Short mmCIF file of C-alpha atoms in Angstrom, two decimals:
data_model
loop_
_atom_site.label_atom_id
_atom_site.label_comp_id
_atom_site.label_asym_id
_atom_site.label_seq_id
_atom_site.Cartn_x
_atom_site.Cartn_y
_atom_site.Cartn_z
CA UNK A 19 10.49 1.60 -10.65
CA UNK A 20 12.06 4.98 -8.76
CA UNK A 21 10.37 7.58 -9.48
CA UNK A 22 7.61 10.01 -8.12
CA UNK A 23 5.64 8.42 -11.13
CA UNK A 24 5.65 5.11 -8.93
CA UNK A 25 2.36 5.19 -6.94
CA UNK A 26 0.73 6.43 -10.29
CA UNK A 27 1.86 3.39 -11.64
CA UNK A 28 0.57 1.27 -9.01
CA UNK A 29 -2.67 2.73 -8.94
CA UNK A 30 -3.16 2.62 -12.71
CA UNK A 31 -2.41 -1.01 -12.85
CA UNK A 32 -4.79 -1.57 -10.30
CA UNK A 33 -7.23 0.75 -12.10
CA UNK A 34 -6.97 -1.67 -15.52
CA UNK A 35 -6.98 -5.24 -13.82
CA UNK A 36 -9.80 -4.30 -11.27
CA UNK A 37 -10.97 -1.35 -12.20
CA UNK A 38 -13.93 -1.36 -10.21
CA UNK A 39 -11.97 -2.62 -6.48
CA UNK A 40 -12.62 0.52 -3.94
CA UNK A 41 -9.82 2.11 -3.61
CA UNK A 42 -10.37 4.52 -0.41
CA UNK A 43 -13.87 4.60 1.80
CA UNK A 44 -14.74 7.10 3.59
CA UNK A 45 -17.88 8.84 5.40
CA UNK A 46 -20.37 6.45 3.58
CA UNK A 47 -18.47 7.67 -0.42
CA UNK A 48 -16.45 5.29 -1.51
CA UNK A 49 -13.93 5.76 -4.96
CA UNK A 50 -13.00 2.45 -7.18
CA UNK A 51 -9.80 2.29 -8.42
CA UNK A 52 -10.42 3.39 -12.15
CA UNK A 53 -12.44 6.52 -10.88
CA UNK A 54 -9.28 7.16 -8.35
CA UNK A 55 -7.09 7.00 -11.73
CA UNK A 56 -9.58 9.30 -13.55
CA UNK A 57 -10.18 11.94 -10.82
CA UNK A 58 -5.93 12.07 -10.48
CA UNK A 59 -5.27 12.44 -13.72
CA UNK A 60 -7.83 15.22 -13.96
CA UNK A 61 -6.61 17.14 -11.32
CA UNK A 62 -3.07 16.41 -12.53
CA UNK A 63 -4.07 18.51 -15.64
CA UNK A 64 -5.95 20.83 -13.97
CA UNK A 65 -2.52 21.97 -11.98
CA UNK A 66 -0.49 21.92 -14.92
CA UNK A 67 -2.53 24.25 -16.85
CA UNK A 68 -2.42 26.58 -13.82
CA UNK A 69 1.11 26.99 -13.63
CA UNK A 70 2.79 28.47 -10.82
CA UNK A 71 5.41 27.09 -8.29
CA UNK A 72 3.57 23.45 -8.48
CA UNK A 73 3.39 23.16 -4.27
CA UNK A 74 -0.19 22.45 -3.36
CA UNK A 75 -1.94 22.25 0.12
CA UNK A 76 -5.04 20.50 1.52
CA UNK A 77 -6.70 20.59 4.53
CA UNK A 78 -6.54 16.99 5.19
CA UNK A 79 -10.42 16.58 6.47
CA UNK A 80 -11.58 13.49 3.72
CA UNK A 81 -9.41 10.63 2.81
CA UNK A 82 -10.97 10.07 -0.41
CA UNK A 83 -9.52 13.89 -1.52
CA UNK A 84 -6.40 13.59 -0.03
CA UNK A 85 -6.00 10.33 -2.19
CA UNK A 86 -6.78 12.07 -4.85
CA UNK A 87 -4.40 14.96 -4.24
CA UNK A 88 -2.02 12.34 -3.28
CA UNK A 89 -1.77 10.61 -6.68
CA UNK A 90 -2.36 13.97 -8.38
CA UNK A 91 1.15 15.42 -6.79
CA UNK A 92 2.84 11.84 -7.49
CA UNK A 93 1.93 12.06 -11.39
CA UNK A 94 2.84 15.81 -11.42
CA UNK A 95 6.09 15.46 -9.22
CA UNK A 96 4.66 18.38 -7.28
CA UNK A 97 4.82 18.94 -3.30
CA UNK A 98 1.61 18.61 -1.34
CA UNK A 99 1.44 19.51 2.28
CA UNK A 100 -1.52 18.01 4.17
CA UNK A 101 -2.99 20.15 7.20
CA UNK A 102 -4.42 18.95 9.87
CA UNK A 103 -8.30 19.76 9.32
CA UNK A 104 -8.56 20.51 13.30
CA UNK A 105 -5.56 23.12 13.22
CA UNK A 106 -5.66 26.50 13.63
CA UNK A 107 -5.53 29.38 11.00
CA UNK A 108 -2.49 30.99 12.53
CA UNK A 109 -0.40 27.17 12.12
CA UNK A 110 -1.78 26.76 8.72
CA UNK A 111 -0.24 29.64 7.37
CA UNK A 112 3.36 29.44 9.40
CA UNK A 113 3.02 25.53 7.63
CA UNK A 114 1.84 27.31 4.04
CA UNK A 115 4.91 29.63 4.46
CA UNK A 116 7.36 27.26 5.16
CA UNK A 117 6.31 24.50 2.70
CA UNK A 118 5.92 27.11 -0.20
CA UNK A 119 8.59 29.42 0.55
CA UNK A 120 11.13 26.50 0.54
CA UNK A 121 14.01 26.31 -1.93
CA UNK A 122 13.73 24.10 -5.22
CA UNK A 123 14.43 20.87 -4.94
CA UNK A 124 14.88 18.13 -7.79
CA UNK A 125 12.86 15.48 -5.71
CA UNK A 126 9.71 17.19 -4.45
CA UNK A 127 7.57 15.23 -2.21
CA UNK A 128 4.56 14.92 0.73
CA UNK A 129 4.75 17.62 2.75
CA UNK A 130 3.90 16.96 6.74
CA UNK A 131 4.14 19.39 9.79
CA UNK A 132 6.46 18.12 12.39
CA UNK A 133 5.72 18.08 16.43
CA UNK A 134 8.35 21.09 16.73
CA UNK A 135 10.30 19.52 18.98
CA UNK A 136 12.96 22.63 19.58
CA UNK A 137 10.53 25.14 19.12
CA UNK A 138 7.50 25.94 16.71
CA UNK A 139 6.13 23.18 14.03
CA UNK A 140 8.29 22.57 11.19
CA UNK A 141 7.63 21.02 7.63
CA UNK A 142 9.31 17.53 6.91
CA UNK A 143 8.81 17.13 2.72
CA UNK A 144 9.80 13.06 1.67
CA UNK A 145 10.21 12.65 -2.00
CA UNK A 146 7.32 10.84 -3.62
CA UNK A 147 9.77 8.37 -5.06
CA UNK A 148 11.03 7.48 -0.98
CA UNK A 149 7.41 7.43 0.00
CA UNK A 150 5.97 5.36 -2.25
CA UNK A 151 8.98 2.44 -1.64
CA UNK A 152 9.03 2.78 1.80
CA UNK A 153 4.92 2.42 2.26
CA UNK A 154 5.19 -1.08 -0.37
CA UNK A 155 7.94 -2.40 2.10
CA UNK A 156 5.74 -1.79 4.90
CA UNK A 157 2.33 -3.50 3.19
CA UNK A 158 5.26 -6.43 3.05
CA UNK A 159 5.91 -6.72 6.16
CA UNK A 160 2.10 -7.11 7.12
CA UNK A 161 1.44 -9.50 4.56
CA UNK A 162 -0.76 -6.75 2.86
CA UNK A 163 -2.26 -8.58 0.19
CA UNK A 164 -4.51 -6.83 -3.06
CA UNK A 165 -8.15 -7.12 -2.71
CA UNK A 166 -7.63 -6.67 1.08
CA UNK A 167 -8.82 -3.96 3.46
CA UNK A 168 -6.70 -1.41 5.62
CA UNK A 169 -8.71 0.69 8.15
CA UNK A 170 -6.42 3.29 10.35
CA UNK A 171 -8.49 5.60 13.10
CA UNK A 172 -5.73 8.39 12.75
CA UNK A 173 -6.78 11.65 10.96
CA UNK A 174 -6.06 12.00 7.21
CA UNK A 175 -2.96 14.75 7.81
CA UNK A 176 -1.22 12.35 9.93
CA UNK A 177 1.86 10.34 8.86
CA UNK A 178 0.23 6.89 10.27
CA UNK A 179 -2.73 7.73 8.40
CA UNK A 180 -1.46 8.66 5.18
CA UNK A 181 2.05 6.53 4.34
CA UNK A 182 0.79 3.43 6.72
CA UNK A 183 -2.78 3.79 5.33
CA UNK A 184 -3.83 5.43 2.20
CA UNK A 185 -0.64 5.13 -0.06
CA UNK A 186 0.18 1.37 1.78
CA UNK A 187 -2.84 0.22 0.92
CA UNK A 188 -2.27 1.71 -2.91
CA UNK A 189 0.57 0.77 -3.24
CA UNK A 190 -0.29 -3.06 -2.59
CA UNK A 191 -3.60 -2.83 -4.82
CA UNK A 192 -5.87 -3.02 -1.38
CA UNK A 193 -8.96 -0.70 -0.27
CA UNK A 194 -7.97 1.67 2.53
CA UNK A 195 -11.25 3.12 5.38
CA UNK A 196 -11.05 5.92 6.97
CA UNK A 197 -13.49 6.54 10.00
CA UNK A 198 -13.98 9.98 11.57
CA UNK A 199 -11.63 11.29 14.71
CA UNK A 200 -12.70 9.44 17.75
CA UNK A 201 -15.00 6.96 16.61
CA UNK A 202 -16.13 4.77 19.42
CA UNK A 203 -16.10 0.86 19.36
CA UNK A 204 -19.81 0.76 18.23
CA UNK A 205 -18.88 2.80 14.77
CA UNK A 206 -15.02 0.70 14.53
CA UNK A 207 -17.16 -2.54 14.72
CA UNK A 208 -19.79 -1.49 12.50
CA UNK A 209 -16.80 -0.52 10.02
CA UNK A 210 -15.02 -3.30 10.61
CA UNK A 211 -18.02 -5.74 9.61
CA UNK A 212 -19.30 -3.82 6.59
CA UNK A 213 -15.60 -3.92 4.95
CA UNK A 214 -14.02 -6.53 6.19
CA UNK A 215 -11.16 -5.38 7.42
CA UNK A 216 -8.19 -6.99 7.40
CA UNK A 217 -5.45 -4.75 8.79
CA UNK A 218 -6.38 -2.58 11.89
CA UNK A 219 -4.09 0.34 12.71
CA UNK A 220 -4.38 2.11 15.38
CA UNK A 221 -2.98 3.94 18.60
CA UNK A 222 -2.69 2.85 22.05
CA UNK A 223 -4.93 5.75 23.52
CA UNK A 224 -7.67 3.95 20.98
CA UNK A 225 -7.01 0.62 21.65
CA UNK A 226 -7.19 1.23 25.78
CA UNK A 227 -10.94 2.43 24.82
CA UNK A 228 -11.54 -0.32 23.05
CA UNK A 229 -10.12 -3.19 25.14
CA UNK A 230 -13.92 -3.10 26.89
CA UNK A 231 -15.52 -4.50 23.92
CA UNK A 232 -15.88 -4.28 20.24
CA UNK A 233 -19.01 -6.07 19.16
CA UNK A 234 -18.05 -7.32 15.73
CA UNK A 235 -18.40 -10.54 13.98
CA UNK A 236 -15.67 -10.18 11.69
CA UNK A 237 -12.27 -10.46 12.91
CA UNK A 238 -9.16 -8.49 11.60
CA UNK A 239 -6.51 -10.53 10.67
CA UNK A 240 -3.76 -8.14 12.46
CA UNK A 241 -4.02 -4.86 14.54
CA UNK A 242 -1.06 -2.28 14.67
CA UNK A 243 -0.53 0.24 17.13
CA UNK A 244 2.14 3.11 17.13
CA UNK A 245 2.70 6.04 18.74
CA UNK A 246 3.66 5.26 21.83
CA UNK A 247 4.96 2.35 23.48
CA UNK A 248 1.52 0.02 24.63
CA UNK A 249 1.47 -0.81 28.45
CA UNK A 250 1.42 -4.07 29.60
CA UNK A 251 -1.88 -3.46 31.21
CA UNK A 252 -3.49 -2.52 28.55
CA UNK A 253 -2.21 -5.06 26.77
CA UNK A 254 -3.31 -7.22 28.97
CA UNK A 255 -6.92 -5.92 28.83
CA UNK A 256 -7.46 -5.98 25.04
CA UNK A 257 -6.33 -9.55 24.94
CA UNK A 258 -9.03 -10.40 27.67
CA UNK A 259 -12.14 -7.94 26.13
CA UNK A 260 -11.39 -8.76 22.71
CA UNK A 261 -8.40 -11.02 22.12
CA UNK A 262 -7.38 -9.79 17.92
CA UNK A 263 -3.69 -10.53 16.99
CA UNK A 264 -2.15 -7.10 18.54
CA UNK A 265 1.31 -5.88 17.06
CA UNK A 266 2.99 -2.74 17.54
CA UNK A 267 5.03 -0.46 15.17
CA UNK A 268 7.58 2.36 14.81
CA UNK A 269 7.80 5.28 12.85
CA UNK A 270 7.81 9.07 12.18
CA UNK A 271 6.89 12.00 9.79
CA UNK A 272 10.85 12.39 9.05
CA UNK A 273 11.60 8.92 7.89
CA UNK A 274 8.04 7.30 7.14
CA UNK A 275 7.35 3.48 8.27
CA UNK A 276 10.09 1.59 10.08
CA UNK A 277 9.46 -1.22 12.27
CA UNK A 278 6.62 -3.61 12.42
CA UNK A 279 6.49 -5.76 15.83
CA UNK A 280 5.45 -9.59 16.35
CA UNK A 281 2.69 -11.25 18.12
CA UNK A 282 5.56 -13.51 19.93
CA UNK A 283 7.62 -9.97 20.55
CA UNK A 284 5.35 -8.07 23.08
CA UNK A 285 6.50 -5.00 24.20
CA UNK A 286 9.00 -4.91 20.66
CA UNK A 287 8.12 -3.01 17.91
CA UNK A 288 9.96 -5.60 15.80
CA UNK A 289 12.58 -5.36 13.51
CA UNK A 290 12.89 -3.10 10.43
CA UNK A 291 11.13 -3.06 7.58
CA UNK A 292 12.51 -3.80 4.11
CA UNK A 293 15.52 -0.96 3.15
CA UNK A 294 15.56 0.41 6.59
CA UNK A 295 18.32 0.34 9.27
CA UNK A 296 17.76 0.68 13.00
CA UNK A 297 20.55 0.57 15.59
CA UNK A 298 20.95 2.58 19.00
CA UNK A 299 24.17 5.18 20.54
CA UNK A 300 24.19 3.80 23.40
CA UNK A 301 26.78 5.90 24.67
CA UNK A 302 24.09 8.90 24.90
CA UNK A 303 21.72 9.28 27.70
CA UNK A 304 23.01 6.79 30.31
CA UNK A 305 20.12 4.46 29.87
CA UNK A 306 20.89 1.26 30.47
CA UNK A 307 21.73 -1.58 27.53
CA UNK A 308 20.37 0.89 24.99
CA UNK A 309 20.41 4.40 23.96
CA UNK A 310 18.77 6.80 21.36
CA UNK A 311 17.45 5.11 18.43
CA UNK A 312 19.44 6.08 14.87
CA UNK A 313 17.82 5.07 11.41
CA UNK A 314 18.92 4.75 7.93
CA UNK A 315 16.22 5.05 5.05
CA UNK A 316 17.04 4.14 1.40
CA UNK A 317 16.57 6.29 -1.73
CA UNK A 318 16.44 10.03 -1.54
CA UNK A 319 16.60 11.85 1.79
CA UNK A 320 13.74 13.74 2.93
CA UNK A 321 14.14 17.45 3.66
CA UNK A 322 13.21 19.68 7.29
CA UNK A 323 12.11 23.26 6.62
CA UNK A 324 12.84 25.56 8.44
CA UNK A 325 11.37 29.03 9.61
CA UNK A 326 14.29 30.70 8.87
CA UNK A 327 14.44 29.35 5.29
CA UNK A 328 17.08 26.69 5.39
CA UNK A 329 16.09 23.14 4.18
CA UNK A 330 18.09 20.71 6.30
CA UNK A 331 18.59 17.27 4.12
CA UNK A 332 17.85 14.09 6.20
CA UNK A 333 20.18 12.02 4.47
CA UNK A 334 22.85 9.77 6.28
CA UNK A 335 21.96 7.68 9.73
CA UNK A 336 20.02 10.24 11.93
CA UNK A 337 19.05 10.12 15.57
CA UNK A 338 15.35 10.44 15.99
CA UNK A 339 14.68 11.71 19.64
CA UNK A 340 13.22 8.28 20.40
CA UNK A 341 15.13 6.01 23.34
CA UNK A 342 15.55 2.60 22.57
CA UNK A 343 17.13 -1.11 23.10
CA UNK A 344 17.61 -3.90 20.05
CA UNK A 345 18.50 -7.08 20.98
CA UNK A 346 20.53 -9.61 18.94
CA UNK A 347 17.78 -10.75 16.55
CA UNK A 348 17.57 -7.13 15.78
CA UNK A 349 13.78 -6.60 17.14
CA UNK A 350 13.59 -2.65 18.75
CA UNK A 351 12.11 -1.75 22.15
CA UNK A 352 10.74 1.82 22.71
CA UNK A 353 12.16 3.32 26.40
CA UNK A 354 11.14 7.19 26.01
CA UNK A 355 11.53 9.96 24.86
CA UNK A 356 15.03 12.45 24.28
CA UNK A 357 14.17 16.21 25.95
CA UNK A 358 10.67 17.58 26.17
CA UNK A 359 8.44 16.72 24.08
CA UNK A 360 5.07 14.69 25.31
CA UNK A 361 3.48 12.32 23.58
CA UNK A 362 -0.83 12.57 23.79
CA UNK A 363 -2.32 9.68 22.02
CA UNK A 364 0.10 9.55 19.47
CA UNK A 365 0.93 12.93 18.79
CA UNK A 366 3.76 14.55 20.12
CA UNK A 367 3.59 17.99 21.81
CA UNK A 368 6.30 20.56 21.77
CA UNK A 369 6.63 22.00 25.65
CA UNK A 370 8.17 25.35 24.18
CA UNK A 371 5.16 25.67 21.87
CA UNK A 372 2.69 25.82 24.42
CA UNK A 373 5.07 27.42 26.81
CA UNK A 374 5.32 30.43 23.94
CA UNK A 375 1.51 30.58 23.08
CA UNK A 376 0.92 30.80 27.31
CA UNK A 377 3.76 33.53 27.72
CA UNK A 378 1.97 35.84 24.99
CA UNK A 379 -0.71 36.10 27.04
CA UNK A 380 -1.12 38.89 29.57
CA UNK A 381 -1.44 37.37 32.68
CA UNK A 382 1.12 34.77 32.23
CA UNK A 383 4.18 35.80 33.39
CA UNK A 384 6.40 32.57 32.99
CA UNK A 385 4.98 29.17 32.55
CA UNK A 386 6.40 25.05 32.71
CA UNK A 387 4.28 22.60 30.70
CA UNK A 388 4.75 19.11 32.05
CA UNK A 389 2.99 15.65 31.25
CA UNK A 390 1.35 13.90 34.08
CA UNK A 391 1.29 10.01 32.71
CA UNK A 392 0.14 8.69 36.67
CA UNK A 393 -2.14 6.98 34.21
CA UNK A 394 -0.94 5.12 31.86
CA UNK A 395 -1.37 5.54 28.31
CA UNK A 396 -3.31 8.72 28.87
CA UNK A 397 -0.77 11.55 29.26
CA UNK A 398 -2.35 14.96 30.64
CA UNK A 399 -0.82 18.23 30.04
CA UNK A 400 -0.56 20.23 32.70
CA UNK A 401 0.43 23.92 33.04
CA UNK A 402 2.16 25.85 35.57
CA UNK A 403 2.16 29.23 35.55
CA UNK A 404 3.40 32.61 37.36
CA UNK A 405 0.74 35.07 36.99
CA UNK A 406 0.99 39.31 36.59
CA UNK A 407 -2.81 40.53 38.26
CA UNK A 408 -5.43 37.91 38.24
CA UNK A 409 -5.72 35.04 35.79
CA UNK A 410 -9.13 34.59 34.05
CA UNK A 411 -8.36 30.53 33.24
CA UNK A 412 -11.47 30.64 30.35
CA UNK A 413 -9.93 33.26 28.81
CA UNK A 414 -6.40 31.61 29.12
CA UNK A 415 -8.09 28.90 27.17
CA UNK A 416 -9.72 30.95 24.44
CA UNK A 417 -6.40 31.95 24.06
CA UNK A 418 -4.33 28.69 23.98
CA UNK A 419 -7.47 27.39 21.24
CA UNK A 420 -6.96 30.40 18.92
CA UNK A 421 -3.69 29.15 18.59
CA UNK A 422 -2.51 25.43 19.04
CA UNK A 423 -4.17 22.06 17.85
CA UNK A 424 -7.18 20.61 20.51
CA UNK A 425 -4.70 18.16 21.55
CA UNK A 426 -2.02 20.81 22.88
CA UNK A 427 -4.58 22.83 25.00
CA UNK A 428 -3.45 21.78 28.71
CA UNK A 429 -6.31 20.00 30.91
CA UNK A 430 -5.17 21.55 33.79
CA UNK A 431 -4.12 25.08 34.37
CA UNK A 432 -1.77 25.82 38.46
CA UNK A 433 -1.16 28.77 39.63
CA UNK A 434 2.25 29.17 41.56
CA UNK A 435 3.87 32.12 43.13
CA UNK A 436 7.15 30.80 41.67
CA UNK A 437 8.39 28.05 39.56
CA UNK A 438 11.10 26.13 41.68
CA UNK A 439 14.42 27.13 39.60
CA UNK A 440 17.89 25.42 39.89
CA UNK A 441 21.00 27.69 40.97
CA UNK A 442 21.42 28.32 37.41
CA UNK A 443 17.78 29.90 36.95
CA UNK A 444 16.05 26.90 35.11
CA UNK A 445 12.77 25.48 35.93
CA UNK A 446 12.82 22.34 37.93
CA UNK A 447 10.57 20.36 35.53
CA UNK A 448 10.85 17.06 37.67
CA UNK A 449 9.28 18.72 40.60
CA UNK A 450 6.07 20.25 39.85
CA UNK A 451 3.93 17.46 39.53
CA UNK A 452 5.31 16.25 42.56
CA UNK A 453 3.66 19.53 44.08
CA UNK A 454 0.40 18.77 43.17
CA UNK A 455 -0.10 14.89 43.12
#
């Protein structure tokens, strides 16, 4: 089946062989797979009787109604845009206004905000039909089997969250846990005994924390991390303080799940998953035996809005900002980043976004965001700034909070009587930290 009826059709099987196998978990409630089935079609009805364009948001803050939602959209072939629960007011309606004010389309879809890498957050929408596919051929590629358990520690708006975890786990008849934002290893162990969880996913930032312990007595089967490369070191450190089978995978809003890594591959992020091709230019960038990564997804292309109104297809092989290397048995190695945009625990910050929330305040009279990583795996952002008067740094922050995510706000705040500028009048990036270190 290809169609946006296709993780309906998964769930509803589901619903009539095992009717009563949890189908998501969350915050103590957990929802079976017939009442999933029941509660969709509901809604489903519920939206069709109201008419209207047929886009939908959510503010993504429960898993168990963003499944819901989720399979609700699918059976309507209506767009839903998830929003991050933490986000601001002011980036939930730019993200309602591009999402809803977005030209028809034949193959509507999940709708995600993008990192905004040349500028403010865009909206990426991926038909239903592409998401469900590409979410079964990543539950085959780890071995996802029904009746088993998925837990992912990423927040219900997030890509990794929702096509790695909720609709993966759906899609292979399994039971998908979500756990609140920053749950420490007491509460991940806890979870991880009382369901049984058999996939672990993940980020590196997470995993780091941890690597000093988790004191459960059930053992996943395999953990995944993504969203940035994991160190060596900390690597290193979960195999001494708690020694699960570690793996690491690829992917992104735009294009969904692509890689999944090894245990005998450390440091790869593994080959591709079913449908998807992965190869480098490694003409671009001058790094060495590799170059920026370029994937090809099957079925139909997902779609970028834009501010401006234009809906730029995806379709095609497209470059996706990430540097890599793949070696002859096809297995892909993370190197960095293309241009400026940091990566915090997973979730990548656009420099120009902070750098414009900074510059509308009063006292900032030019600013350079940069990303001190002299640790690794915990990137800091750190702001530089030319100041009009005097700078009152708490309400700088006040500021910077009423509008960007928690994870944008910079941790440190320096005050310089110039930024150090090339011939041509652009900021040396490369040598502020070096100024302050």
């Amino acid at each position: 089946m290809n169609s946006a009826a296709e993780l309906t059709a998964r769930v509803e099987d589901v619903a009539a062989t095992a009717p009563g196998r949890p189908a998501v978990v969350s915050a103590g409630t957990s929802l079976t797979y017939a009442e999933l089935a029941r509660r969709a079609r509901q809604q489903a009805e519920r939206w069709r009787a109201e008419g209207g364009s047929g886009r939908r948001d959510l503010v993504a803050d429960d898993p168990v109604a963003v499944a819901v939602a989720l399979v609700a959209s699918a059976t309507c072939g209506t767009g839903l845009l998830l929003l991050d629960a933490e986000g601001r007011p002011a980036e939930h309606e730019r993200a309602r206004a591009l999402f809803r004010g977005a030209p028809p389309t034949a193959t509507p879809g999940l709708g995600l905000t993008t990192s905004g890498v040349d500028g403010p957050p865009k909206c990426v929408e991926r038909p239903w039909a592409a998401v469900a596919a590409n979410s079964a051929a990543f539950a085959a590629a780890l071995g996802l089997r029904r009746g088993e358990t998925v837990l992912c520690t990423t927040p219900p708006h997030h890509s990794y969250a929702v096509c790695g975890g909720i609709v993966t786990a759906l899609t292979a008849g399994a039971t998908y846990v979500g756990v609140p934002r920053r749950t420490g290893p007491r509460a991940l162990a806890a979870a991880v005994d009382t369901h049984r969880v058999d996939v672990l996913l993940s980020v590196p930032l997470l995993y780091q924390w941890y690597a000093a312990g988790l004191p459960a007595h059930h053992v996943p089967r395999l953990c995944v991390s993504a969203g940035s490369p994991l160190t060596p070191d900390h690597r290193s450190a979960w195999e001494r303080g708690v020694g699960w089978r570690l793996v690491e995978h690829f992917g992104t809003s735009e294009y969904g799940m692509l890689t999944v890594g090894t245990a005998d591959r450390p440091g790869s992020v593994g080959p591709a998953v079913d449908g998807v091709r992965v190869s480098v230019e490694s003409a671009r960038h001058g790094v060495a035996d590799g170059g920026e990564v370029v994937v090809t997804v099957p079925g139909a292309p997902a779609r970028l809005l834009h501010a401006d109104g234009r809906a730029e297809i995806l379709d095609g092989p497209r470059r996706t900002g990430d540097l890599g290397a793949v070696d002859a048995d096809g297995h892909l190695s993370l190197l960095g980043r293309v241009g400026g945009v940091l990566n915090v625990a997973g979730n990548k910050v656009s420099a120009t976004e902070v750098e414009t929330a900074a510059r509308a305040h009063p006292a900032v009279r030019e600013c350079a965001l940069v990303g001190d990583s002299s640790v690794p795996g915990a990137t800091r952002l750190c702001l530089f700034v030319e100041v009009d008067g005097v700078l009152n740094r708490q309400a700088l922050h006040r500021h910077l909070a009423a509008a960007l995510a928690p994870y944008k706000i910079p941790q440190a705040v320096y005050e310089m009587e110039a930024l150090p500028r090339s011939a041509a009048g652009k900021v040396l990036r490369s040598e502020l930290l070096g100024l302050v270190l």
